[in-house]
Coordinates of C-alpha atoms and ligand atoms in Angstrom, one line a residue:
X25 CA 108.9 104.1 105.3
X26 CA 105.9 102.6 104.3
X27 CA 103.9 103.0 101.1
X28 CA 100.2 103.6 101.1
X29 CA 97.9 103.4 97.8
X30 CA 93.9 103.2 97.8
X31 CA 91.4 103.4 95.2
X32 CA 87.8 104.0 94.5
X33 CA 86.1 104.1 91.3
X34 CA 84.7 101.9 88.7
X35 CA 87.9 100.3 86.8
X36 CA 89.6 96.7 88.5
X37 CA 90.9 98.4 91.3
X38 CA 93.7 95.9 91.7
X39 CA 95.8 96.3 88.9
X40 CA 95.5 100.8 89.2
X41 CA 96.7 99.7 92.9
X42 CA 99.9 97.3 91.5
X43 CA 101.0 100.0 89.0
X44 CA 100.9 102.5 91.7
X45 CA 102.5 100.8 94.7
X46 CA 105.3 100.1 92.5
X47 CA 105.8 104.1 91.7
X48 CA 105.9 104.0 95.6
X49 CA 108.0 101.0 96.1
X50 CA 111.2 103.3 97.2
X51 CA 109.4 103.9 100.1
X52 CA 109.5 100.8 101.7
X53 CA 110.1 97.4 99.8
X54 CA 110.4 94.3 102.2
X55 CA 106.9 93.2 101.5
X56 CA 103.6 94.2 100.0
X57 CA 99.7 93.2 100.2
X58 CA 96.2 94.6 98.5
X59 CA 92.7 94.2 100.3
X60 CA 89.5 94.8 98.1
X61 CA 86.0 94.4 98.5
X62 CA 83.7 92.3 96.2
X63 CA 80.4 90.5 96.8
X64 CA 80.4 92.5 100.2
X65 CA 83.6 90.0 101.2
X66 CA 87.4 91.2 101.5
X67 CA 89.8 89.7 99.4
X68 CA 93.2 90.1 100.3
X69 CA 96.7 89.0 99.1
X70 CA 99.9 89.5 100.9
X71 CA 103.7 88.5 101.0
X72 CA 107.0 89.4 101.9
X73 CA 109.9 90.6 99.1
X74 CA 109.3 93.5 96.2
X75 CA 106.3 94.7 94.9
X76 CA 108.8 94.5 91.3
X77 CA 109.4 91.2 91.4
X78 CA 105.6 90.1 91.1
X79 CA 104.2 89.9 87.3
X80 CA 100.6 90.5 88.5
X81 CA 97.9 91.1 91.3
X82 CA 94.4 90.1 90.1
X83 CA 91.2 90.4 92.9
X84 CA 88.1 91.5 91.7
X85 CA 86.6 94.7 93.3
X86 CA 86.8 98.6 92.2
X87 CA 87.2 99.2 95.6
X88 CA 90.8 98.6 97.3
X89 CA 93.9 99.7 99.3
X90 CA 97.2 98.2 99.1
X91 CA 100.8 98.6 101.1
X92 CA 104.9 97.9 100.6
X93 CA 106.0 97.8 104.4
X94 CA 109.5 98.8 105.8
X95 CA 109.0 97.1 108.9
X96 CA 109.3 98.5 112.1
X97 CA 107.6 96.1 114.4
X98 CA 108.2 92.2 113.6
X99 CA 110.8 91.6 110.4
X100 CA 109.3 90.9 107.1
X101 CA 106.8 88.0 106.7
X102 CA 104.0 87.5 104.6
X103 CA 102.0 87.3 108.9
X104 CA 103.6 90.4 109.4
X105 CA 102.9 92.0 106.2
X106 CA 99.7 94.6 105.6
X107 CA 96.8 94.2 105.4
X108 CA 95.7 93.3 108.6
X109 CA 91.8 92.0 109.3
X110 CA 89.8 92.2 112.2
X111 CA 88.7 88.6 114.3
X112 CA 86.1 88.4 112.0
X113 CA 87.9 89.5 108.9
X114 CA 84.8 92.1 107.7
X115 CA 87.6 94.6 107.8
X116 CA 90.9 95.8 106.7
X117 CA 93.7 98.8 107.1
X118 CA 96.8 99.5 106.1
X119 CA 99.2 101.6 108.1
X120 CA 102.4 103.8 107.9
X121 CA 103.6 105.1 111.2
X122 CA 103.9 103.2 114.9
X123 CA 101.3 102.9 117.4
X124 CA 103.1 103.9 120.5
X125 CA 101.0 102.2 123.3
X126 CA 100.2 99.2 121.0
X127 CA 101.1 96.9 123.8
X128 CA 99.1 98.0 126.7
X129 CA 96.4 97.8 124.2
X130 CA 97.1 95.1 122.4
X131 CA 97.1 93.4 126.1
X132 CA 93.4 94.9 127.0
X133 CA 92.1 93.8 123.7
X134 CA 93.7 90.4 123.6
X135 CA 91.6 90.3 127.1
X136 CA 88.3 90.9 125.2
X137 CA 88.9 88.1 123.0
X138 CA 90.8 89.1 120.4
X139 CA 93.4 87.3 118.4
X140 CA 96.6 88.5 117.4
X141 CA 97.8 87.1 114.4
X142 CA 100.9 89.2 113.8
X143 CA 103.8 90.8 115.7
X144 CA 103.0 94.1 114.2
X145 CA 101.9 97.3 116.4
X146 CA 99.2 97.9 113.4
X147 CA 97.4 95.2 114.0
X148 CA 96.1 96.2 117.4
X149 CA 94.3 99.4 115.5
X150 CA 92.1 96.9 113.2
X151 CA 91.1 95.6 116.5
X152 CA 90.1 98.0 118.4
X153 CA 88.2 99.4 115.7
X154 CA 86.9 96.4 115.2
X155 CA 85.7 96.9 119.0
X156 CA 83.6 100.6 117.8
X157 CA 82.3 99.0 114.5
X158 CA 78.4 97.9 114.9
X159 CA 77.5 98.5 111.9
X160 CA 73.7 96.8 112.4
X161 CA 73.5 99.8 114.8
X162 CA 74.3 102.6 112.9
X163 CA 77.9 103.0 113.7
X164 CA 79.2 103.5 110.2
X165 CA 83.1 102.8 109.7
X166 CA 84.2 106.3 109.6
X167 CA 82.4 106.6 113.1
X168 CA 84.9 103.7 114.7
X169 CA 87.8 104.5 112.9
X170 CA 87.5 108.0 114.7
X171 CA 87.0 106.4 118.1
X172 CA 90.2 104.2 117.7
X173 CA 92.0 107.0 116.8
X174 CA 91.2 109.2 119.3
X175 CA 92.2 106.1 121.3
X176 CA 96.0 105.8 120.4
X177 CA 99.4 107.4 120.7
X178 CA 101.6 107.1 118.2
X179 CA 102.0 108.5 114.3
X180 CA 100.0 106.7 111.7
X181 CA 98.6 107.2 107.9
X182 CA 95.7 104.7 107.2
X183 CA 93.5 103.4 104.7
X184 CA 90.8 101.1 106.0
X185 CA 88.2 99.3 104.3
X186 CA 85.3 97.2 105.3
X187 CA 83.1 94.4 103.4
X188 CA 79.8 95.4 104.3
X189 CA 80.4 99.9 102.8
X190 CA 81.1 100.8 99.5
X191 CA 83.9 103.3 101.2
X192 CA 87.6 103.7 102.1
X193 CA 88.0 105.5 105.0
X194 CA 91.8 107.4 105.9
X195 CA 93.5 109.6 108.5
X196 CA 96.8 110.9 109.3
X197 CA 98.8 112.0 112.4
X198 CA 102.5 112.9 111.8
X199 CA 102.8 110.5 108.6
X200 CA 101.7 111.7 104.8
X201 CA 98.6 111.0 103.2
X202 CA 97.2 112.9 99.6
X203 CA 93.5 112.2 98.1
X204 CA 94.1 112.3 94.9
X205 CA 90.4 113.8 92.7
X206 CA 90.4 111.7 89.1
X207 CA 87.3 111.5 86.7
X208 CA 84.5 109.7 89.1
X209 CA 87.0 108.0 91.0
X210 CA 89.2 109.1 93.9
X211 CA 92.9 108.0 95.2
X212 CA 94.9 108.0 98.6
X213 CA 98.1 107.8 98.4
X214 CA 101.6 108.7 100.9
X215 CA 102.9 110.9 97.9
X216 CA 101.5 112.3 95.0
X217 CA 104.2 110.1 92.7
X218 CA 101.3 106.8 93.0
X219 CA 98.7 108.5 91.1
X220 CA 99.7 111.1 89.1
X221 CA 99.5 109.2 85.8
X222 CA 95.9 109.1 86.5
X223 CA 95.2 112.5 88.2
X224 CA 97.3 115.7 89.3
X225 CA 94.3 117.0 91.4
X226 CA 95.3 116.5 95.0
X227 CA 94.6 117.5 98.7
X228 CA 97.3 116.9 101.7
X229 CA 95.9 115.7 104.5
X230 CA 96.5 117.6 107.5
X231 CA 97.0 116.0 111.2
X232 CA 93.9 114.4 112.7
X233 CA 92.1 115.1 109.1
X234 CA 90.1 112.2 108.0
X235 CA 88.7 111.3 104.7
X236 CA 85.8 109.3 103.7
X237 CA 85.5 108.3 100.3
X238 CA 82.8 107.4 98.3
X239 CA 81.3 106.4 94.5
X240 CA 80.2 110.2 94.3
X241 CA 81.6 112.1 97.2
X242 CA 84.5 112.6 98.9
X243 CA 84.4 114.4 102.8
X244 CA 87.3 115.8 105.3
X245 CA 86.9 116.3 108.9
X246 CA 88.6 117.1 112.1
X247 CA 88.6 113.7 113.7
X248 CA 89.0 114.9 117.1
X249 CA 86.1 117.7 116.5
X250 CA 84.1 115.7 114.4
X251 CA 84.2 119.3 112.3
X252 CA 84.1 119.1 108.7
X253 CA 87.0 121.1 106.9
X254 CA 87.0 122.6 103.7
X255 CA 90.2 122.4 101.6
X256 CA 91.5 123.7 98.5
X257 CA 92.2 121.0 95.8
X258 CA 96.0 122.0 94.4
X259 CA 97.0 121.0 90.8
X260 CA 100.7 119.4 90.6
X261 CA 102.5 120.4 87.8
X262 CA 105.1 116.8 87.5
X263 CA 107.2 115.0 84.9
X264 CA 105.8 111.8 83.9
X265 CA 109.3 110.9 82.5
X266 CA 111.0 111.1 85.6
X267 CA 109.0 107.8 87.3
X268 CA 111.3 105.6 84.2
X269 CA 114.9 105.0 83.6
X270 CA 114.9 106.1 80.2
X271 CA 117.7 103.7 78.8
X272 CA 119.7 104.1 82.5
X273 CA 120.8 100.5 84.6
X274 CA 119.2 102.6 87.7
X275 CA 117.8 105.2 88.7
X276 CA 120.3 106.3 91.0
X277 CA 122.7 106.9 87.6
X278 CA 119.7 108.4 85.7
X279 CA 119.7 111.3 89.1
X280 CA 123.2 111.6 88.7
X281 CA 123.3 112.8 85.3
X282 CA 120.2 114.6 86.0
X283 CA 122.1 116.9 87.5
X284 CA 123.6 119.6 85.2
X285 CA 119.8 119.7 84.0
X286 CA 118.2 120.3 87.2
X287 CA 120.9 122.8 88.5
X288 CA 119.8 124.6 85.6
X289 CA 116.4 125.0 87.2
X290 CA 117.7 125.5 90.4
X291 CA 119.5 128.4 89.0
X292 CA 116.7 130.0 87.8
X293 CA 114.7 129.7 90.6
X294 CA 113.0 133.3 90.9
X295 CA 115.7 136.0 92.7
X296 CA 112.7 136.9 94.7
X297 CA 112.2 133.9 96.0
X298 CA 116.1 134.1 97.0
X299 CA 115.2 137.1 98.3
X300 CA 112.2 137.0 99.9
X301 CA 114.4 134.2 102.1
X302 CA 117.1 136.2 102.6
X303 CA 115.3 139.0 104.1
X304 CA 113.3 136.8 106.6
X305 CA 117.2 135.4 107.8
X306 CA 118.7 139.1 107.6
X307 CA 115.4 140.1 109.9
X308 CA 116.1 137.1 112.4
X309 CA 118.2 137.5 115.4
X310 CA 118.8 133.9 115.2
X311 CA 119.0 131.8 112.4
X312 CA 118.5 127.4 112.7
X313 CA 118.4 125.4 109.7
X314 CA 117.8 121.7 111.0
X315 CA 117.6 118.3 109.1
X316 CA 118.9 115.2 109.0
X317 CA 121.3 112.5 106.4
X318 CA 122.3 113.9 102.9
X319 CA 120.0 117.1 103.7
X320 CA 122.0 117.4 106.6
X321 CA 125.3 117.6 104.8
X322 CA 123.4 120.4 102.5
X323 CA 122.7 122.2 105.2
X324 CA 126.2 121.9 107.4
X325 CA 128.1 123.1 103.9
X326 CA 126.3 126.2 103.7
X327 CA 126.8 126.8 107.3
X328 CA 130.7 127.4 106.1
X329 CA 129.0 129.5 103.1
X330 CA 126.6 131.8 105.6
X331 CA 130.0 132.4 107.6
X332 CA 132.3 132.7 105.1
X333 CA 130.1 134.9 102.6
X334 CA 128.1 136.9 104.6
X335 CA 129.5 136.6 108.0
X336 CA 126.5 135.4 109.2
X337 CA 126.2 133.0 112.1
X338 CA 123.7 130.2 110.8
X339 CA 123.6 127.4 113.4
X340 CA 122.8 123.8 111.7
X341 CA 121.8 120.9 114.1
X342 CA 120.4 117.1 113.1
X343 CA 116.4 117.4 113.3
X344 CA 117.0 114.5 115.6
X345 CA 119.2 116.5 118.0
X346 CA 116.8 119.5 117.7
X347 CA 115.0 119.3 120.7
X348 CA 117.9 118.9 123.0
X349 CA 120.0 121.7 121.5
X350 CA 118.0 125.0 120.2
X351 CA 117.4 128.0 122.3
X352 CA 114.2 129.4 120.4
X353 CA 111.7 132.4 120.7
X354 CA 109.7 134.2 119.0
X355 CA 112.8 136.3 116.9
X356 CA 114.1 133.0 116.2
X357 CA 114.1 132.2 112.5
X358 CA 113.9 128.2 111.6
X359 CA 114.7 127.1 108.2
X360 CA 114.2 122.8 107.6
X361 CA 116.0 121.5 104.3
X362 CA 114.0 118.3 103.3
X363 CA 113.8 116.6 99.7
X364 CA 110.7 114.9 100.9
X365 CA 109.2 117.7 103.3
X366 CA 107.9 114.8 105.2
X367 CA 110.9 113.6 107.5
X368 CA 109.5 112.6 110.5
X369 CA 112.6 114.2 112.8
X370 CA 112.9 117.4 110.2
X371 CA 109.4 117.7 111.0
X372 CA 109.4 117.6 114.1
X373 CA 112.0 119.7 115.0
X374 CA 110.3 122.6 113.1
X375 CA 106.8 121.6 114.9
X376 CA 108.8 122.0 117.8
X377 CA 110.1 125.4 116.4
X378 CA 106.4 126.7 115.5
X379 CA 105.5 125.7 118.9
X380 CA 108.2 128.1 120.7
X381 CA 106.5 131.2 118.5
X382 CA 109.6 130.7 115.5
X383 CA 109.1 131.4 112.1
X384 CA 109.8 129.0 109.8
X385 CA 110.8 128.6 106.5
X386 CA 111.8 125.7 104.5
X387 CA 114.1 124.3 101.0
X388 CA 112.1 121.5 100.0
X389 CA 111.4 119.0 96.8
X390 CA 108.1 118.3 97.2
X391 CA 104.9 120.2 96.5
X392 CA 102.7 120.4 98.7
X393 CA 104.2 118.0 101.6
X394 CA 103.3 118.7 105.4
X395 CA 107.2 120.9 105.5
X396 CA 105.6 123.3 103.0
X397 CA 102.7 123.2 104.6
X398 CA 103.7 124.1 108.3
X399 CA 106.1 126.7 107.1
X400 CA 105.8 130.3 106.8
X401 CA 107.8 130.7 104.0
X402 CA 109.6 127.9 101.4
X403 CA 111.3 127.3 98.2
X404 CA 110.6 124.7 96.6
X405 CA 113.4 122.8 94.6
X406 CA 112.3 121.9 91.4
X407 CA 114.4 118.4 91.4
X408 CA 111.6 116.4 90.0
X409 CA 110.9 112.8 90.9
X410 CA 114.3 111.4 92.7
X411 CA 113.4 107.5 92.9
X412 CA 116.8 106.0 94.0
X413 CA 116.7 105.8 97.9
X414 CA 120.1 107.3 97.7
X415 CA 120.3 111.6 97.5
X416 CA 121.8 112.7 94.7
X417 CA 120.4 115.7 92.3
X418 CA 118.4 116.7 94.9
X419 CA 121.4 117.0 97.6
X420 CA 123.5 119.2 95.0
X421 CA 120.2 120.9 94.2
X422 CA 119.8 122.0 98.0
X423 CA 123.2 123.3 97.6
X424 CA 122.9 125.5 95.1
X425 CA 119.7 127.6 96.9
X426 CA 121.3 127.7 99.8
X427 CA 125.0 129.1 98.4
X428 CA 122.2 131.6 96.1
X429 CA 120.8 132.6 99.4
X430 CA 124.0 133.0 101.1
X431 CA 125.7 135.4 98.4
X432 CA 122.5 137.4 98.4
X433 CA 123.5 138.2 101.8
X434 CA 126.7 138.5 101.4
X435 CA 126.0 141.3 98.4
X436 CA 123.7 142.7 101.0
X437 CA 125.5 142.8 103.6
X438 CA 127.9 144.9 101.6
X439 CA 125.1 147.5 100.6
X440 CA 123.4 148.1 103.8
X441 CA 122.6 145.0 105.9
X442 CA 122.7 144.5 109.5
X443 CA 123.6 140.8 110.1
X444 CA 121.9 138.7 113.7
X445 CA 125.5 139.2 115.6
X446 CA 126.2 142.4 114.3
X447 CA 122.5 144.0 115.1
X448 CA 122.4 147.4 114.1
X449 CA 126.0 147.9 112.5
X450 CA 126.6 147.5 109.3
X451 CA 129.2 146.4 107.3
X452 CA 130.5 146.7 104.1
X453 CA 132.0 144.8 101.7
X454 CA 135.7 145.3 101.1
X455 CA 137.1 145.4 97.5
X456 CA 138.4 141.7 98.2
X457 CA 135.1 140.1 99.1
X458 CA 133.6 142.1 96.3
X459 CA 135.2 141.1 94.1
X460 CA 135.6 137.2 95.5
X461 CA 131.5 137.1 95.4
X462 CA 131.4 138.3 91.6
X463 CA 133.6 135.5 90.5
X464 CA 131.7 133.0 92.8
X465 CA 128.9 134.0 90.9
X466 CA 130.2 133.5 87.9
X467 CA 131.4 130.3 88.6
X468 CA 128.2 129.6 90.1
X469 CA 126.6 130.1 86.6
X470 CA 128.3 127.2 85.2
X471 CA 128.1 124.7 87.5
X472 CA 125.8 122.8 85.7
X473 CA 128.7 122.3 82.9
X474 CA 131.3 121.6 85.5
X475 CA 129.4 119.1 86.8
X476 CA 129.0 117.7 83.2
X477 CA 132.7 117.6 82.7
X478 CA 132.8 116.2 86.3
X479 CA 130.7 113.5 84.9
X480 CA 133.1 112.7 81.7
X481 CA 135.3 110.7 84.4
X482 CA 133.0 107.7 84.8
X483 CA 135.3 105.2 82.8
X484 CA 138.0 106.5 85.4
X485 CA 136.2 106.7 88.0
X486 CA 134.9 102.7 87.6
X487 CA 138.4 101.3 87.1
X488 CA 139.7 102.6 90.2
X489 CA 136.3 101.0 91.9
X490 CA 137.4 98.4 90.4
X491 CA 141.4 98.4 91.5
X492 CA 140.4 100.0 95.0
X493 CA 137.0 99.2 96.1
X494 CA 136.0 95.8 96.1
X495 CA 138.2 94.3 98.4
X496 CA 138.8 96.8 100.9
X497 CA 136.0 97.1 102.9
X498 CA 137.0 100.5 105.1
X499 CA 137.0 103.8 103.8
X500 CA 138.2 107.1 105.6
X501 CA 136.8 110.1 103.6
X502 CA 138.6 113.9 104.7
X503 CA 137.9 117.2 103.8
X504 CA 138.3 120.2 105.3
X505 CA 136.7 123.7 106.5
X506 CA 133.7 123.5 103.5
X507 CA 134.6 120.2 102.2
X508 CA 133.8 118.6 105.9
X509 CA 130.7 118.5 104.9
X510 CA 131.7 116.8 101.2
X511 CA 133.7 114.4 103.5
X512 CA 130.4 113.1 105.0
X513 CA 128.6 112.7 102.3
X514 CA 131.2 111.4 100.5
X515 CA 131.1 108.5 103.2
X516 CA 127.5 108.9 103.5
X517 CA 126.6 107.4 99.5
X518 CA 128.9 105.2 99.7
X519 CA 128.1 103.4 103.3
X520 CA 124.4 103.5 101.8
X521 CA 125.0 101.5 98.2
X522 CA 128.2 99.4 98.7
X523 CA 127.4 98.3 102.7
X524 CA 131.1 98.9 103.2
X525 CA 132.2 100.7 106.7
X526 CA 133.0 104.5 105.8
X527 CA 133.7 107.4 108.1
X528 CA 134.0 111.4 106.6
X529 CA 135.9 113.7 109.1
X530 CA 137.6 116.3 108.8
X531 CA 141.4 116.2 107.8
X532 CA 142.7 117.7 110.8
X533 CA 140.7 115.7 113.0
X534 CA 142.6 112.3 111.5
X535 CA 145.8 112.4 113.3
X536 CA 143.9 113.3 117.0
X537 CA 143.3 109.4 116.8
X538 CA 142.0 107.9 113.2
X539 CA 145.1 107.4 112.0
X540 CA 145.5 104.5 114.1
X541 CA 143.8 102.7 111.6
X542 CA 145.6 103.2 108.7
X543 CA 146.3 99.7 107.2
X544 CA 145.8 97.6 104.3
X545 CA 142.4 97.6 105.0
X546 CA 141.4 101.2 105.6
X547 CA 141.6 103.5 102.2
X548 CA 141.4 107.1 102.0
X549 CA 139.7 109.4 100.0
X550 CA 140.9 112.8 99.8
X551 CA 138.8 115.9 99.2
X552 CA 141.0 118.4 97.8
X553 CA 140.4 122.3 96.2
X554 CA 142.8 124.2 94.5
X555 CA 146.2 122.0 95.8
X556 CA 145.1 122.9 99.5
X557 CA 147.8 122.5 100.9
X558 CA 146.7 122.2 104.3
X559 CA 144.8 119.1 103.5
X560 CA 148.0 117.9 101.2
X561 CA 150.0 117.7 104.9
X562 CA 147.7 115.5 106.2
X563 CA 147.6 113.4 102.9
X564 CA 151.6 113.1 103.9
X565 CA 150.6 112.0 106.8
X566 CA 148.8 109.0 105.5
X567 CA 151.1 108.2 103.1
X568 CA 154.2 108.1 105.4
X569 CA 152.3 105.1 107.4
X570 CA 151.6 103.1 104.2
X571 CA 148.0 104.6 103.7
X572 CA 146.4 104.3 99.6
X573 CA 144.7 107.6 99.5
X574 CA 142.3 108.5 96.4
X575 CA 142.3 112.1 96.1
X576 CA 139.1 113.9 94.6
X577 CA 140.9 117.3 92.8
X578 CA 139.9 120.3 92.2
X579 CA 143.8 121.3 90.6
X580 CA 146.8 119.8 89.9
X581 CA 148.0 118.0 93.1
X582 CA 149.4 114.3 92.1
X583 CA 149.9 112.8 96.1
X584 CA 147.5 110.1 95.5
X585 CA 147.9 106.7 94.7
X586 CA 144.6 107.6 92.0
X587 CA 143.6 110.9 90.9
X588 CA 140.1 112.3 90.0
X589 CA 140.1 115.0 88.5
X590 CA 137.2 117.5 88.6
X591 CA 137.0 121.4 86.9
X592 CA 139.1 124.2 88.9
X593 CA 136.4 125.6 90.6
X594 CA 137.4 127.9 93.8
X595 CA 137.0 126.0 97.5
X596 CA 133.3 128.2 97.8
X597 CA 131.9 126.3 94.9
X598 CA 134.2 123.2 95.4
X599 CA 131.5 120.8 97.2
X600 CA 129.2 121.3 93.9
X601 CA 131.5 120.1 91.7
X602 CA 133.3 117.7 93.9
X603 CA 129.5 115.8 94.5
X604 CA 128.9 113.4 91.0
X605 CA 132.3 112.1 91.3
X606 CA 131.9 110.6 95.3
X607 CA 128.2 109.6 93.5
X608 CA 129.8 108.0 90.2
X609 CA 132.4 106.3 93.1
X610 CA 129.7 105.0 95.2
X611 CA 127.5 103.7 92.2
X612 CA 130.5 101.5 90.5
X613 CA 131.8 99.8 93.8
X614 CA 128.1 99.2 95.0
X615 CA 127.4 97.6 91.1
X616 CA 130.5 95.5 90.8
X617 CA 129.3 94.0 94.2
X618 CA 125.9 93.1 93.1
X619 CA 124.3 96.2 95.7
X620 CA 120.6 96.4 94.9
X621 CA 121.4 99.7 94.5
X622 CA 117.8 102.1 94.1
X623 CA 116.3 100.2 96.9
X624 CA 119.7 98.9 99.4
X625 CA 118.6 97.2 102.2
X626 CA 117.1 98.5 105.7
X627 CA 116.8 101.7 103.9
X628 CA 113.8 103.5 102.9
X629 CA 113.7 106.7 100.9
X630 CA 111.6 108.6 103.8
X631 CA 111.3 108.1 107.2
X632 CA 108.6 109.0 108.4
X633 CA 109.3 107.1 111.8
X634 CA 111.2 108.5 114.6
Ligands
AGP718 C1 120.5 109.6 101.5 O1 121.1 109.4 100.6 C2 119.2 109.4 102.4 N1 118.1 108.7 101.7 C3 118.6 109.9 103.4 O2 119.9 110.1 104.1 C4 118.0 111.4 103.4 O3 118.5 112.6 103.3 C5 117.4 111.8 105.1 O4 116.5 111.0 105.3 C6 116.1 112.9 104.3 O5 115.3 112.9 103.9 P1 115.0 114.1 103.4 O6 115.8 115.1 102.7 O7 114.0 114.0 102.6 O8 114.5 115.3 104.4

């Protein structure tokens, strides 16, 4: 979604904001804007387009705010770009989120004589702040901001400046905003990556918190009650190399190739952390996992692992559907899987679970993100910053953590433990399953190596995309059992960055309708672990109707027009080794089509609106 950065210190703010905003461009990239204070005046520049295409931003002053937009209300344009200003040009504001009651507020404000310039929901907020802002009567900017926020409905992270005061006011409700504390200076950002080159000391704001930063100090209050908040400073350890492409053409390609290394880190997440969540799962009567997009596909894969390995019926629900579907009580555990820890739908589902007295856990990549702060237990992924909008390394890390959890529970089951469906019963692992588990554990340790091996197929994958994926515009991705979510994720990656149509589905489902689409303009990608006979009969059904098929194969099957071979592993581990192959298939197709790989059209890395 939109990215926000603010800076108050002794340096010229516009160059710091410019560099910081470029690091947030993965959040939104349809327009950008800056506002600074100098000589008791606001200085503003904004435009449609990408901040990365701009060479320099030069505005005077050492206090400023900036924004990169992912439009919700009003198309990308210079007028709709943030910052927005009041009628007197005294205050400026940037916003991430949606003001739900903006239409009624806009009408009321217009009646009171306010002039609106843009089509955005955001603009009502600045005019509302203007209504309350009476510096001549001693009403300070923060007073006006909190009065305005108490009158709006919706979600927001905002930063506001006034030409008349040396401060930045920031506040949040259901959209992220973090404070960075530097040497004699302060930063505000949508996430820590925006200011990490300058400081790793941060305080993430929680809902209904407002921060006022001034030259020598900062103050955090609850804007509903006006009470002062005492918040701890967190130090973030983060590798700076992550924000450079290091010789790769795109961040996505770099992140795909980082997977062997990142998965070694995931293998080393300490056993106690995995055990602690496994224990919590065991103690719960019901377990839900909620997530969306790629994280949902990781969760869906784990549903098979929990059921096959640990005999645990875990329910996975798309977080945007969670409130409609979940049946919750105080003995229910809800696990949110979210790389950013800031996805609106997932946080909403988690908060709904909290209201229903459930225990909350999460698997999250970004330290100190909202999901980590509302959870009782969190496993941090340790995947490092992922900049490409299309998730790759964070997905395989989620898979690795979830598989480790399922294995832990499977082993515990064998030793002593009861499961939610078999309360009070104890089940012992049969020798078969026990053998299988040690084989899987062995393979799991080798996953980084398997992925390295799969990545050696890159030239072959590139040539397949050139031959098959450029002119054809429709693709079916099919997989069976544990690789049904693989098919969904393969199709999602392909859609996101190639803009071609792709649908994932269970291989067995195809013959119940979709097979009518098989034609010269509908090719199939099939995931085949260890020569799975059942899926191969579905493959034959497609072939006999003249359909072209690319097989991604962890075995020796040769039934395809083209085959991409990945290491032969057990079905259980196969979703991990298939990932680099379909990620590269999407990547090279998108490159050949000249797509914007790291910032595909219409998408944002972190979706912080409903
Ligand atoms: C995946 O490539 C997308 N970027 C998107 O589907 C993403 O996985 C989804 O928005 C969930 O994000 P999260 O993991 O940060 O919650």
